[in-house]
Amino acid sequence: MSNKIKQKIVFYSLEELNELLDSDELLKLDLKTIGVKLEHNTIVSSLMFKKFHIKQRPHSLYIIKDSYDETRKELLIFIIEEFIVRKQKGNAKRTLYLYYKTIENFIIWLNSNNLEFPLNINQAQKIFHLYVLYLRNKIKDTTFSYGSAQNHYSNALDMLKTIFDDRESIIDEGIDPIKYKRGNTTPKSEDKDMIYSFNFYTKLFNQLADFIIKEKDYPFKLKLVSNELWVFPVRNFGDFGLKSNNTPAFDYSKGIIKNVDEIKEIYEFEDLKSARQYRNNLVHKIKRNNINKNSNIRMYLGTIAMKAYFMHFLALTGMNDSTAATLKWDDEYNIEKEQYNFRNIKYRAGNKPVEYSIRREFILEFKKFVKIRDFLLDGHKNESLFFISYKDKARVSAPQKRGTFNSVINNFMKDYIDKDLPIITSRKSRVNKNYIVSKEKGYITAANLSQNSVATTIAHYSGEGLESTTNQFSEFFEKLNSDIIFDESEGEDITAGQCKKLNNPDEIMDTNIKPDCNQVEGCLFCDKFGIHADEIDIRKLFSLEFLIHECKYISNDEDLFNKTYGLVLERIKYIFQELLKKHPYIEKKIKEIKSEVYEKEILTPYFEHKLNILDELGVI
């Protein structure tokens, strides 16, 4: 590093970068100095140099000055814009950071092989072909899993296609895509383990919460799934097993302080007076903590209650760990009836509406949790729903950000409270929830409730059969189809095709099918939607159709499926009919692409990713 010099870096938040982008000030920044505040401070300007080194402590960039490559300017702008777009779509900072690492890997590969960043689409094609060979070798030597290699493949390809406006798929022409080879899906937990874990955390939370909220006195008895124990005002408040540093003077089975003789023997006091004094100190400690209802020991109990509720919450919502552990919160919230068995909790965080559903019978626990949260903050403010510690020390921990909070909690509870506690990770919680819901209401509903479905319900119909419903909207489709095939220069790229005017949905007739820019299917019912008569947009539509059919094959409620997705499939069929009317010569190409999608599962990167998510959830 002796011949490298330290490069000054300025770190910007995504909000600041968005403002700079909107005001056209972004291009005025020194591209050698840009960092982004993600999960970790990320020095994106390193991508502009062929030779660089990032030092972690302190976090800084060292570069060889003449290795700066001005031709990578479009790459840096692409990365920043991609961060902003993905953030607006709801990606967490950790997700953005992991995405960035795949692009960084591509650049490091270029640098280490003395390859130049491509200047045109033909160079991009050659570079990408070499990169795919590199990724395949990484799979062979087990450096990359298929899933990891597929992410690197898709993200690098999308980056190059965007920068070089590759609408005809020239860059990846002739390449057999790297596909994620699905291994064994995560099995659900044994029913007895699901029941044990859920009951343990629910019982523990309710009893600790009641003790704190109702200001009960020490000692008190916890009645858990397989054991009972008395709680005293000490941090290690029970006789919890191998790692316990409990107070031997307490009898945790009877809820009393041991007598003077026993204490003398335990602590090897020289006389009874010393033992009696020690016992009296414990008595006074209990009294003090019964008088002071906000003591640090009670606060500590509150943190255990919050951890127990977090595990209860994971089981109810099926959220992944990092999403749940980093949820924002605002005390102004309301609970509304969403459907018969569920209640929707709505609040705002950072001026953004947030909501999630909880079964109605567990709303009482949620309200208790809000009180415990207030108790822990003791008048202080915190924007996170979950945190560690209390009062002004309350904060989001590193395990919460990393998505390992549930593991920390599980291990603590197993070590200190119940050695028989089954370990159920957040991933297993999602699979368990999907399994339970799918048994009750079918796999489509399960996918929707887990918030990982590819398609969402466009509208609720009156119970008519599929045929009468689609006939009813034939006129609607005809009107939408009147101008659906765009010229090559017309439209902006979107997941399902093209859009004449982004973020400006409009309907052309009054129906209960509403255009929605935030849902792939909603675009299909908007008068701004269209497609190009090319391979890319044809593959987009077939990818969406394929994914819907994949769900249909395992749905155990055909009526529900038809009401939810039938009209979407009918819409896709109408679009292809219109395409063939105007361009009959591409019929062979359409059949080839459909065959690739259905027989080889060559989907667009977006739908490939969604397919993998559904697979991991155990839905397909």
mmCIF file of C-alpha atoms in Angstrom, residues 12-26 80-81 84-85 87-88:
data_model
loop_
_atom_site.group_PDB
_atom_site.id
_atom_site.type_symbol
_atom_site.label_atom_id
_atom_site.label_comp_id
_atom_site.label_asym_id
_atom_site.label_seq_id
_atom_site.Cartn_x
_atom_site.Cartn_y
_atom_site.Cartn_z
ATOM 1 C CA TYR A 12 -24.227 10.471 1.651
ATOM 2 C CA SER A 13 -27.548 9.048 2.760
ATOM 3 C CA LEU A 14 -29.878 7.653 0.100
ATOM 4 C CA GLU A 15 -32.230 10.559 0.775
ATOM 5 C CA GLU A 16 -29.437 13.069 0.115
ATOM 6 C CA LEU A 17 -28.451 11.294 -3.102
ATOM 7 C CA ASN A 18 -32.071 11.264 -4.249
ATOM 8 C CA GLU A 19 -32.300 15.027 -3.739
ATOM 9 C CA LEU A 20 -29.041 15.539 -5.644
ATOM 10 C CA LEU A 21 -30.351 13.345 -8.461
ATOM 11 C CA ASP A 22 -33.674 15.219 -8.648
ATOM 12 C CA SER A 23 -31.899 18.579 -8.786
ATOM 13 C CA ASP A 24 -29.323 17.444 -11.373
ATOM 14 C CA GLU A 25 -26.566 18.173 -8.855
ATOM 15 C CA LEU A 26 -25.342 14.578 -8.683
ATOM 16 C CA ILE A 80 -26.565 5.283 -7.270
ATOM 17 C CA GLU A 81 -29.787 5.345 -9.288
ATOM 18 C CA ILE A 84 -32.553 4.851 -4.979
ATOM 19 C CA VAL A 85 -34.995 2.827 -7.091
ATOM 20 C CA LYS A 87 -34.944 1.686 -1.787
ATOM 21 C CA GLN A 88 -38.211 3.127 -3.110
#
